[in-house]
mmCIF file of C-alpha atoms in Angstrom:
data_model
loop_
_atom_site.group_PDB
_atom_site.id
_atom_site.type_symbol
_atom_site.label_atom_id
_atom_site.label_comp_id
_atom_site.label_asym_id
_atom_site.label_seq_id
_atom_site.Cartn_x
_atom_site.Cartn_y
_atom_site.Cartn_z
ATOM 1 C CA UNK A 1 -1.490 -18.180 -10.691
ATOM 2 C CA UNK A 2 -5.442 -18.798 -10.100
ATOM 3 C CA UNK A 3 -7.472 -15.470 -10.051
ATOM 4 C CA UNK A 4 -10.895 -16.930 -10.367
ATOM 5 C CA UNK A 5 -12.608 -20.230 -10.634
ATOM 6 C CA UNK A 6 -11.284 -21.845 -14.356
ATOM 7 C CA UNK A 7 -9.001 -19.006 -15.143
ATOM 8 C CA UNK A 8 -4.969 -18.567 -14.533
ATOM 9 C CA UNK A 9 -2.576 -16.394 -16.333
ATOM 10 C CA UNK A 10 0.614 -17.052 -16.875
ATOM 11 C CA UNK A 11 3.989 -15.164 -17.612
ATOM 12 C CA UNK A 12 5.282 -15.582 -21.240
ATOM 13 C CA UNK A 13 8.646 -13.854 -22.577
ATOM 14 C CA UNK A 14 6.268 -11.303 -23.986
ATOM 15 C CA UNK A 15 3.535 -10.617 -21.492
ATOM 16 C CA UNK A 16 1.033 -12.302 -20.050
ATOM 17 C CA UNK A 17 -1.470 -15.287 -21.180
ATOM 18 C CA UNK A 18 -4.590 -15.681 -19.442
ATOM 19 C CA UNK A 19 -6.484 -19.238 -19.909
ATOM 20 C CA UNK A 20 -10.278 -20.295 -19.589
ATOM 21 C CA UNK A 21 -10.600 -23.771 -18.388
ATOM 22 C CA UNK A 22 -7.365 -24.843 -19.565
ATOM 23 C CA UNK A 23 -7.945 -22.704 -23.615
ATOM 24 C CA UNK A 24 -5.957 -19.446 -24.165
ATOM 25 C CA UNK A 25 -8.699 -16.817 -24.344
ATOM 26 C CA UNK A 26 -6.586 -13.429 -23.951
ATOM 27 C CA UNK A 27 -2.766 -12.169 -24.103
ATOM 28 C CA UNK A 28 -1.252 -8.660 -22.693
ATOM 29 C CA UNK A 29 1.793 -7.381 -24.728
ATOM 30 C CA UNK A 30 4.427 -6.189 -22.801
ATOM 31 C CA UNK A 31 5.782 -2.796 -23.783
ATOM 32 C CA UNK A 32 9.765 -3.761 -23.093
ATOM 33 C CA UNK A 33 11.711 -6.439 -20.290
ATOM 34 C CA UNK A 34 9.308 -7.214 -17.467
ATOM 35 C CA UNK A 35 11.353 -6.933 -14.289
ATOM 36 C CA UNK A 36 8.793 -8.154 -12.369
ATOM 37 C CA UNK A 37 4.847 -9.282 -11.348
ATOM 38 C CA UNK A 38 3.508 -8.263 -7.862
ATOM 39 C CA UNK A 39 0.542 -9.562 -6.036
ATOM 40 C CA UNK A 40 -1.859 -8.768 -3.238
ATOM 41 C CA UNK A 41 -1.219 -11.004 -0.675
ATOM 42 C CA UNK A 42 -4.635 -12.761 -0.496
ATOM 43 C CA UNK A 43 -3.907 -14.182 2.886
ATOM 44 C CA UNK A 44 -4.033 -10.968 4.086
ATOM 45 C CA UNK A 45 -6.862 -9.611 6.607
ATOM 46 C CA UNK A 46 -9.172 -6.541 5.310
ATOM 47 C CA UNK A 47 -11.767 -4.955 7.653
ATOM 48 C CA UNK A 48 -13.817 -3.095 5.030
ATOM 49 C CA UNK A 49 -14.120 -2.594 1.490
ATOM 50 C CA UNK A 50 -14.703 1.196 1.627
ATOM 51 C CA UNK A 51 -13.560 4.339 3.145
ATOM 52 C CA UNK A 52 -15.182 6.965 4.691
ATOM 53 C CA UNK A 53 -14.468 10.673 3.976
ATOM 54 C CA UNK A 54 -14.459 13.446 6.352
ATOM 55 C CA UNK A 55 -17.839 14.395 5.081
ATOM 56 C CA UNK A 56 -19.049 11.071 5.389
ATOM 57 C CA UNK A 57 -18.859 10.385 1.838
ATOM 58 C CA UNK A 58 -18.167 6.898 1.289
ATOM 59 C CA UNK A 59 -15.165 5.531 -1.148
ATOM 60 C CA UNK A 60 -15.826 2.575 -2.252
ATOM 61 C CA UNK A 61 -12.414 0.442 -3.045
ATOM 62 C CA UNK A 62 -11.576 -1.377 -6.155
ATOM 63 C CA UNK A 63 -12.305 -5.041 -5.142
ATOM 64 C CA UNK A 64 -11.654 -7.030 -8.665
ATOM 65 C CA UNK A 65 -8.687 -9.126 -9.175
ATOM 66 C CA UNK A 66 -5.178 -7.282 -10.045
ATOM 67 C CA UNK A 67 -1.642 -7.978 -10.195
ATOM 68 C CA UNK A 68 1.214 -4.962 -10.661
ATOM 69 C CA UNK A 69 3.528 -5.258 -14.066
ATOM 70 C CA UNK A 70 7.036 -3.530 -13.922
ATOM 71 C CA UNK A 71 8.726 -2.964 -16.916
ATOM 72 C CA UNK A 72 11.947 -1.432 -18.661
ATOM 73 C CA UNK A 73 11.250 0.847 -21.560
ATOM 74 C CA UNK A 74 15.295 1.373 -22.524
ATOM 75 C CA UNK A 75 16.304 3.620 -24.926
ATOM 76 C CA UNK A 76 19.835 5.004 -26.618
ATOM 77 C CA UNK A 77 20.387 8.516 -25.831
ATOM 78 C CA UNK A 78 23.261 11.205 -26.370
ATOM 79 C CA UNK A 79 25.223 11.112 -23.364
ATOM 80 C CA UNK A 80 26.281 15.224 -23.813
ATOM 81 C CA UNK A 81 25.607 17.096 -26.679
ATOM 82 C CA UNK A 82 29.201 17.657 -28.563
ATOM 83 C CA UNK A 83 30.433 19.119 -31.420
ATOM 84 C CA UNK A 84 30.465 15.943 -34.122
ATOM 85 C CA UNK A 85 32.347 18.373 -36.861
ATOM 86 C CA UNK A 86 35.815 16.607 -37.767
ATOM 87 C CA UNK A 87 38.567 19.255 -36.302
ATOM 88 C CA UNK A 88 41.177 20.283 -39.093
ATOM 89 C CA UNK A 89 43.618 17.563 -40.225
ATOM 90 C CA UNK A 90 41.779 14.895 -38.505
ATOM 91 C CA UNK A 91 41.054 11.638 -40.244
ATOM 92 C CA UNK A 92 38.824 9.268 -40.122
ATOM 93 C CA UNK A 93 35.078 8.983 -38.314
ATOM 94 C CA UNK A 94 34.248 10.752 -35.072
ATOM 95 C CA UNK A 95 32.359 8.498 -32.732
ATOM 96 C CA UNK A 96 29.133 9.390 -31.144
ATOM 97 C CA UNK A 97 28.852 8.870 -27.437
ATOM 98 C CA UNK A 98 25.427 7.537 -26.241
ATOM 99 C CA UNK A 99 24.234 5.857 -23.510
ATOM 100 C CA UNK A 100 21.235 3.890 -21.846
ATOM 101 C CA UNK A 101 18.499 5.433 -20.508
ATOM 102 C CA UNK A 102 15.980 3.730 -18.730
ATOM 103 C CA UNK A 103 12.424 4.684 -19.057
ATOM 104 C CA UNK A 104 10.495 2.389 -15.759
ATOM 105 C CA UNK A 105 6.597 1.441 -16.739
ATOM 106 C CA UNK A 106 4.242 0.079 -14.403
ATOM 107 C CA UNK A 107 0.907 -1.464 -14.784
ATOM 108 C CA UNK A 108 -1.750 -2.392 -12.832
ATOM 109 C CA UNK A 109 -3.537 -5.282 -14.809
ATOM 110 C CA UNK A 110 -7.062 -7.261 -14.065
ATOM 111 C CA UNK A 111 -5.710 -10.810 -13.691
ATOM 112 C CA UNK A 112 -8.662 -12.342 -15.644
ATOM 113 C CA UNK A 113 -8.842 -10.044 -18.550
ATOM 114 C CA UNK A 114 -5.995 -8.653 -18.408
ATOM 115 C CA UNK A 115 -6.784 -5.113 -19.322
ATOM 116 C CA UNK A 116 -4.886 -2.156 -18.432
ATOM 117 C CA UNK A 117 -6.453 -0.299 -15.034
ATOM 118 C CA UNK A 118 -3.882 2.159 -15.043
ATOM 119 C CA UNK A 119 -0.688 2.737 -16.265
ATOM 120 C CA UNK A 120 2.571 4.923 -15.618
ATOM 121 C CA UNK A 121 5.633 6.099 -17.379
ATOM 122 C CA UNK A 122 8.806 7.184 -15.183
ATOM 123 C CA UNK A 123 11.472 8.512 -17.349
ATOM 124 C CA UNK A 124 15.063 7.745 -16.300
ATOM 125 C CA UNK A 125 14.112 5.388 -13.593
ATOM 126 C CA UNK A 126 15.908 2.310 -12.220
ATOM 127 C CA UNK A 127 13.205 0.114 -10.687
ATOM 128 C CA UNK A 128 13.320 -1.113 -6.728
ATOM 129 C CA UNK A 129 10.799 -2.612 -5.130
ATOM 130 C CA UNK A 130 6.841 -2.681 -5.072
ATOM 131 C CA UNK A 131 4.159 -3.854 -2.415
ATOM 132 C CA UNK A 132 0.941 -4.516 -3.110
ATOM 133 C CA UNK A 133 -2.498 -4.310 -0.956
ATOM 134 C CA UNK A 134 -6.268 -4.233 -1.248
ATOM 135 C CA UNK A 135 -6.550 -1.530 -3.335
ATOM 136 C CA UNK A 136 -3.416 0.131 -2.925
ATOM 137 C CA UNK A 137 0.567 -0.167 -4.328
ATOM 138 C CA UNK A 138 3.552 1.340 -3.382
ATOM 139 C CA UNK A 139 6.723 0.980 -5.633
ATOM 140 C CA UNK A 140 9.957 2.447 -5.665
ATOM 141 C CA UNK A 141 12.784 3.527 -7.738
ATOM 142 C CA UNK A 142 16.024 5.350 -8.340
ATOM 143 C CA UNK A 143 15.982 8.549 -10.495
ATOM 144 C CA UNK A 144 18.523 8.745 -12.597
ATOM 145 C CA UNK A 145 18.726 12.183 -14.128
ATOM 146 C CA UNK A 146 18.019 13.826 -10.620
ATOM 147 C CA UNK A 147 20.228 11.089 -8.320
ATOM 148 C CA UNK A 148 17.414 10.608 -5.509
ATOM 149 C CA UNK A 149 14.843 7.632 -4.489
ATOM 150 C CA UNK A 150 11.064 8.423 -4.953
ATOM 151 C CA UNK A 151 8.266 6.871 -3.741
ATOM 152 C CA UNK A 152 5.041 6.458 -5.845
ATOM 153 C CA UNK A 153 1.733 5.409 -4.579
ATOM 154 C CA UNK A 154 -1.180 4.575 -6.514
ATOM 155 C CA UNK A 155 -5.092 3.652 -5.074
ATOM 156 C CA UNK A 156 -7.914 2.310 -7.094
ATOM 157 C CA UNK A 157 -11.756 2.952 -6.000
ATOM 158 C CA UNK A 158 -15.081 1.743 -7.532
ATOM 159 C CA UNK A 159 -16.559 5.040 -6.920
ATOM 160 C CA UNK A 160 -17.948 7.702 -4.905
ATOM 161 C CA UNK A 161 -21.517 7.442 -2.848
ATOM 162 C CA UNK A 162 -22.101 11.020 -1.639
ATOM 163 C CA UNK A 163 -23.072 12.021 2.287
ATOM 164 C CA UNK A 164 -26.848 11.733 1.117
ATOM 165 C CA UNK A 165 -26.360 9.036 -1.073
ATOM 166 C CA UNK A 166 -27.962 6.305 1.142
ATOM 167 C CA UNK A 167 -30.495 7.597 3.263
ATOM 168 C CA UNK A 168 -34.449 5.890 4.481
ATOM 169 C CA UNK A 169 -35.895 7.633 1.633
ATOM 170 C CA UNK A 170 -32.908 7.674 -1.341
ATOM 171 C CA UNK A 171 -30.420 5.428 -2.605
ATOM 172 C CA UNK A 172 -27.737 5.842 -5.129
ATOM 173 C CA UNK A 173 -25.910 2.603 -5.012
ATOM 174 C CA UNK A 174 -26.278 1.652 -8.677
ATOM 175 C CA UNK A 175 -27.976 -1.362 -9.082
ATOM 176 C CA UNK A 176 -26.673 -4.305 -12.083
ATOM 177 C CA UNK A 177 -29.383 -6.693 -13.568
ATOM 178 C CA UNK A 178 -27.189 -9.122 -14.151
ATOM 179 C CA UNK A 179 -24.529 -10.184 -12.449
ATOM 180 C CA UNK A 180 -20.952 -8.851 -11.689
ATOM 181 C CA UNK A 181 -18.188 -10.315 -13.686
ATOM 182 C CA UNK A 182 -14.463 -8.732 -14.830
ATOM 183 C CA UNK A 183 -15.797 -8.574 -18.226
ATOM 184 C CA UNK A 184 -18.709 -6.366 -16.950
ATOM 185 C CA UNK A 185 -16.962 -4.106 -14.740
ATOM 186 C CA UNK A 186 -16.421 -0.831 -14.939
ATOM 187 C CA UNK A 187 -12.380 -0.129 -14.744
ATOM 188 C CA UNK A 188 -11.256 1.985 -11.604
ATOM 189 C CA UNK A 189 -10.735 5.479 -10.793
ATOM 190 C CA UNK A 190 -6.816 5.316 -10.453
ATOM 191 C CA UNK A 191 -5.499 8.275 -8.282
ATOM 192 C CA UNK A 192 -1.573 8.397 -8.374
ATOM 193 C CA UNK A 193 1.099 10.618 -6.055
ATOM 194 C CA UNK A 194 5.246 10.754 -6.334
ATOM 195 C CA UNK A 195 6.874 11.350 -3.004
ATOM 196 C CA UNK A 196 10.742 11.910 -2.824
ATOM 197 C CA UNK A 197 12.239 9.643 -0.291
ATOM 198 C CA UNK A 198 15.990 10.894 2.245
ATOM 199 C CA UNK A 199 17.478 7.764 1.876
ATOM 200 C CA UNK A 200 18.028 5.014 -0.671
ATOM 201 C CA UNK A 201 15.368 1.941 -0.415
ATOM 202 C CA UNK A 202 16.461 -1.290 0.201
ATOM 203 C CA UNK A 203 12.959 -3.138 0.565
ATOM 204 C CA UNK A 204 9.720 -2.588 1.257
ATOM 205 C CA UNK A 205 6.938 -4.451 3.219
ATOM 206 C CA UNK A 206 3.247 -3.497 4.758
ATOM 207 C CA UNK A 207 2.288 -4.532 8.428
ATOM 208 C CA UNK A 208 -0.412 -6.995 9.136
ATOM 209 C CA UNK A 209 -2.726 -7.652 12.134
ATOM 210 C CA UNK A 210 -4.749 -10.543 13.352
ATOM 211 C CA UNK A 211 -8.241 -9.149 11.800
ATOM 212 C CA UNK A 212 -6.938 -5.890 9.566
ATOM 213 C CA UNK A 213 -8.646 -3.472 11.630
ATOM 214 C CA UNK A 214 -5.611 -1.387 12.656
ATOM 215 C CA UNK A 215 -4.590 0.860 9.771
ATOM 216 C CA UNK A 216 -1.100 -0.091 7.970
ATOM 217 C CA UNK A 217 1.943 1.146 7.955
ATOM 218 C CA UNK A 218 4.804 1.058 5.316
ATOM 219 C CA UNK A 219 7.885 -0.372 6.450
ATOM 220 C CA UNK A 220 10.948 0.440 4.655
ATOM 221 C CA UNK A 221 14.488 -0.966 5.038
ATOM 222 C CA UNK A 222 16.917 1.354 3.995
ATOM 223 C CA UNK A 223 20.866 0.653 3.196
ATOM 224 C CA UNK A 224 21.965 1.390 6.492
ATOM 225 C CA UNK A 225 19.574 -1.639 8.177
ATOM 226 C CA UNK A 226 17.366 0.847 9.592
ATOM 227 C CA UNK A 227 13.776 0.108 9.183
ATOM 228 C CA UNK A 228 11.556 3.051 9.581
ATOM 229 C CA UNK A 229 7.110 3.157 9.647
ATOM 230 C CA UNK A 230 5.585 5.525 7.244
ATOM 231 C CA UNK A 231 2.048 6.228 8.225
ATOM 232 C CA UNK A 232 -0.083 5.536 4.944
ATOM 233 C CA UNK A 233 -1.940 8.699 5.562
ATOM 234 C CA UNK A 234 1.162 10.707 4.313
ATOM 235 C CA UNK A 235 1.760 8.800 1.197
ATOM 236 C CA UNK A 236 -2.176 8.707 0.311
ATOM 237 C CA UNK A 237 -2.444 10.228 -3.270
ATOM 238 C CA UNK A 238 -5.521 12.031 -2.178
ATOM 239 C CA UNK A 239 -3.653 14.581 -0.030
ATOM 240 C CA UNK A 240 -4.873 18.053 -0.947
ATOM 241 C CA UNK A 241 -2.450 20.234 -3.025
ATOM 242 C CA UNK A 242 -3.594 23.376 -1.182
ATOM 243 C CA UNK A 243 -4.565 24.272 2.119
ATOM 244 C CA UNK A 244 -7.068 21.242 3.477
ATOM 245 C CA UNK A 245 -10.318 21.534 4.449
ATOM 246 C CA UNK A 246 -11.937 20.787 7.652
ATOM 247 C CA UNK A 247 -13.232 17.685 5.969
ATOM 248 C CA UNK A 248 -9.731 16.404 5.299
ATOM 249 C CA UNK A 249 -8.513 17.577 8.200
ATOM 250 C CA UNK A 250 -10.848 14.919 10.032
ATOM 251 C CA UNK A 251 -9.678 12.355 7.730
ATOM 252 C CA UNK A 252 -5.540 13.084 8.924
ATOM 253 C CA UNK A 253 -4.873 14.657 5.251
ATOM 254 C CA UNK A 254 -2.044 17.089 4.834
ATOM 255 C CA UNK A 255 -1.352 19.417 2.226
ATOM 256 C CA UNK A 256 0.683 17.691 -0.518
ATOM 257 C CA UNK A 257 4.963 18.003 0.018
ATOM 258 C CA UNK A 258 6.843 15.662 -2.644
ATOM 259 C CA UNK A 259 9.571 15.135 0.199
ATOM 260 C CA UNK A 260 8.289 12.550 3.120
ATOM 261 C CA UNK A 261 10.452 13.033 6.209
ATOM 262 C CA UNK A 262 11.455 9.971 7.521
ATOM 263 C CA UNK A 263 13.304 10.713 11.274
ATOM 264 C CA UNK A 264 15.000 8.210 13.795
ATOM 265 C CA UNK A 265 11.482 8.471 15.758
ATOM 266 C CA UNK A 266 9.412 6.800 13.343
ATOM 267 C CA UNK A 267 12.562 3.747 13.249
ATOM 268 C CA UNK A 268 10.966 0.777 14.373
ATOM 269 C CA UNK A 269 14.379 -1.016 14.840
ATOM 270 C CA UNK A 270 15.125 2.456 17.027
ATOM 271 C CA UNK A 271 18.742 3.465 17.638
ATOM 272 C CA UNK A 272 19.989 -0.100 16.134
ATOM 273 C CA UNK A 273 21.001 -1.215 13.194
ATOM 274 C CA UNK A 274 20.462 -4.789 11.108
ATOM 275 C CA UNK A 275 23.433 -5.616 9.106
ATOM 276 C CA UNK A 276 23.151 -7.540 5.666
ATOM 277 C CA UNK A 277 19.378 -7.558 5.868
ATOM 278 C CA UNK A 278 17.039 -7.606 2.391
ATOM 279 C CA UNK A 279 13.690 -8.540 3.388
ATOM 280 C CA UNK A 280 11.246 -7.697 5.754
ATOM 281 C CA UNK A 281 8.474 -10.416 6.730
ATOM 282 C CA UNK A 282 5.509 -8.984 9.050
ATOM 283 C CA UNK A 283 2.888 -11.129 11.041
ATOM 284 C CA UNK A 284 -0.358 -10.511 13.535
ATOM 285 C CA UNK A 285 -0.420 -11.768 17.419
ATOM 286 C CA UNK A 286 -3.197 -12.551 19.101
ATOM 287 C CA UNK A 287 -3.920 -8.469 19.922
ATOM 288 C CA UNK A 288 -4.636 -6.234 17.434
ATOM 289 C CA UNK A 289 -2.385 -3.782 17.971
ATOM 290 C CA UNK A 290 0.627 -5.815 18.435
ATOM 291 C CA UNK A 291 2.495 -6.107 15.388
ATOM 292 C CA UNK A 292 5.939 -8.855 14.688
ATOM 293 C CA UNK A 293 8.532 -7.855 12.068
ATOM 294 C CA UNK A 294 11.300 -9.427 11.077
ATOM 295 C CA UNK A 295 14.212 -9.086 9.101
ATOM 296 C CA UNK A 296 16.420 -11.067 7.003
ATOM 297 C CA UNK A 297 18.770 -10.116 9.677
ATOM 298 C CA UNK A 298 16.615 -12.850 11.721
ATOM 299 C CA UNK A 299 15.737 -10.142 14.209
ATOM 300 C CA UNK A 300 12.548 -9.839 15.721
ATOM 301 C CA UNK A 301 10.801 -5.990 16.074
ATOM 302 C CA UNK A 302 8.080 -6.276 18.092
ATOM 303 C CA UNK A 303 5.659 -3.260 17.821
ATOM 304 C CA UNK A 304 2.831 -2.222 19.909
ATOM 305 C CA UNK A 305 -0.162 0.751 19.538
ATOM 306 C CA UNK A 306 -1.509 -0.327 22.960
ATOM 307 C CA UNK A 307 -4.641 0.721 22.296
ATOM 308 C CA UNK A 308 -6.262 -2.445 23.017
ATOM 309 C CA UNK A 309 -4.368 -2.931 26.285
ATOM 310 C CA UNK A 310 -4.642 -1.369 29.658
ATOM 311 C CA UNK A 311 -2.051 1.056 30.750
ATOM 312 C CA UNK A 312 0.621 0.636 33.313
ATOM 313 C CA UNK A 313 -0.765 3.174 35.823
ATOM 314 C CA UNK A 314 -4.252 1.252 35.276
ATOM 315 C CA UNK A 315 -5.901 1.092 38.866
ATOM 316 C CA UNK A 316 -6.134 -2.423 39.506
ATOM 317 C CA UNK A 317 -6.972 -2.210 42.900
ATOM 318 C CA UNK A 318 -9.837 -0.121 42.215
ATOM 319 C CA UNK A 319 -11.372 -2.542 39.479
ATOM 320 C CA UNK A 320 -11.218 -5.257 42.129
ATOM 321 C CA UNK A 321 -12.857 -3.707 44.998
ATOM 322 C CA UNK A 322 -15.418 -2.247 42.201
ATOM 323 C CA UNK A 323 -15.967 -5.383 41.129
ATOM 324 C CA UNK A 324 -16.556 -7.241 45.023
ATOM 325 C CA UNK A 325 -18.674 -4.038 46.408
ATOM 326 C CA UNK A 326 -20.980 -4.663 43.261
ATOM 327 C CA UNK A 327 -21.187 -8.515 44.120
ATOM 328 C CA UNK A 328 -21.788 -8.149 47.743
ATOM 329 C CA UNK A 329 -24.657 -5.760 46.749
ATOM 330 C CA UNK A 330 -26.283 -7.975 44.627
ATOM 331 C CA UNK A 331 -25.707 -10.736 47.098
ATOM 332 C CA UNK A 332 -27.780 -8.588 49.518
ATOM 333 C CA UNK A 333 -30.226 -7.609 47.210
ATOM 334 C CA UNK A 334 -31.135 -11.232 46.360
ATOM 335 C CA UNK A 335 -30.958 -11.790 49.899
ATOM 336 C CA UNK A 336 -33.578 -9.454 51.150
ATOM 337 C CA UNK A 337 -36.088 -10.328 47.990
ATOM 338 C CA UNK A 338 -36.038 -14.038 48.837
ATOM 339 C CA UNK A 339 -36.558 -13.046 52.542
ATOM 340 C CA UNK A 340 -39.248 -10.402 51.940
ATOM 341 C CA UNK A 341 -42.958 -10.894 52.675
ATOM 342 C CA UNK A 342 -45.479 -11.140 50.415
#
């Protein structure tokens, strides 16, 4: 696909070619079968390119071109270690007893260069799904060797500008004489988390607004056609391993737990169940905090925040008369100044 104006890589049997104006300047090697190439979803809405720590440091996201390469790194194992010794009065050869092992590798690539941002190895791991956005992705998989679904997460940022980084008198933004390009760029600081998920993954998806102001969710679609909301906050790889601070606090982070508790509350399809469904498709309404999702099922979950909407018990009444005791006084007021003497 395009990435940037006169370049497009492609997907060989190998890897990946990337071409300049039509001329093959660069290829990426594949370390074993690519099971799949994942994109951010450039249609989609983002609010701002940085984050804001709880004290008021500012995390400045990975904004250059990627795309997310899955592969399958197999290898021949011994299924049990045995005794290979021939007993007494056998004949003939004993036969060895392996069996395949999947190793799972994922890489986050720059789409022009294509160099290697960051890079993962899951051993005995049967890939599932992966999602991709701004500078985040979420993947799944089944491990093999402990029979349970895990969830990893992986963010990219530019960099760090401290509290008093950009202040009237000081600033620390770094400042480039010439200008930005892929080939120029720094790569990322790649932070990277494993959660372990209750239930096996069918799909995955990420909700999307109108403008991107409200913060996503994860949506996942487990076998039973139950979808559940993850708040991204919990699966953020920069969750504290100890106790938090009162700066992470602030920012909603929790002290790291490999299992993510996913209960019938957070279901977005509720009590219900959607038979035979794979995919889940999101869109924005004309509200912010109104959220569609559908599933293959071709059932519509419609999902609100509300916090762009006025509540039930809202005084109506009281909003009206506000409203006509404010006009009559300025209707009196402009009454008495046109009728005053000067």
């Amino acid at each position: 696909g395009d990435d940037a104006p006169g370049h497009a890589h492609h997907q060989t049997e190998n890897g990946y070619d990337v071409y300049v104006n039509g001329t093959r300047a660069g290829s990426y090697v594949a370390a074993g079968k690519i099971l799949g190439s994942f994109y951010p979803d450039l249609k989609d809405k983002i609010s701002s390119g940085v984050h804001v720590t709880g004290d008021e440091a500012v995390l400045v996201k990975w904004r250059g071109s990627y795309f997310v390469s899955v592969e399958e790194v197999g290898e021949s194992l011994p299924a049990f270690h045995t005794n290979t010794s021939k007993p007494t009065g056998a004949e003939g050869n004993v036969p060895k007893v392996t069996t395949h092992r999947p190793n799972l590798s994922v890489s986050v690539i720059d789409s022009v260069t294509l160099k290697v941002l960051h890079r993962i190895s899951h051993p005995d791991a049967s890939f599932r799904h992966c999602v991709v956005t701004d500078n985040a992705v979420f993947y799944t998989y089944f491990n093999t060797a402990h029979k349970r679904t895990e969830l990893s997460s992986v963010a990219l940022f530019s960099g760090l500008i401290p509290p008093t980084g950009i202040t009237m008198f000081s600033n620390s933004v770094p400042r480039r004489e010439k200008a930005d390009t892929a080939y120029d760029r720094d790569r990322p600081i790649s932070l990277q988390r494993t959660y372990i998920l209750p239930h096996p993954v069918q799909t995955l998806s990420l909700t999307k607004t109108r403008y991107g102001i409200l913060p996503k969710s994860l949506l996942i679609l487990d076998h039973g056609g139950r979808v559940y909301s993850v708040d991204l906050r919990i699966l953020d790889p920069r969750r504290p391993t100890s106790k938090p601070s009162n700066e992470e606090k602030k920012e909603g982070l929790m002290q790291y737990h490999p299992v993510v508790t996913v209960s019938s509350v957070g279901a977005v399809s509720y009590n219900k169940t959607i038979p035979h469904s794979t995919a889940i498709y999101t869109s924005g309404r004309e509200l912010e905090s109104e959220v569609l999702v559908w599933t293959s099922g071709w059932r519509c979950l419609w999902r609100r925040r509300g916090f762009d909407v006025l509540p039930p018990d809202f005084n109506k009444f009281g909003l009206v008369a506000a409203l006509v005791g404010l006009a009559g006084v300025c209707a009196f007021v402009t009454w008495k100044g046109k009728n005053k003497r000067v």
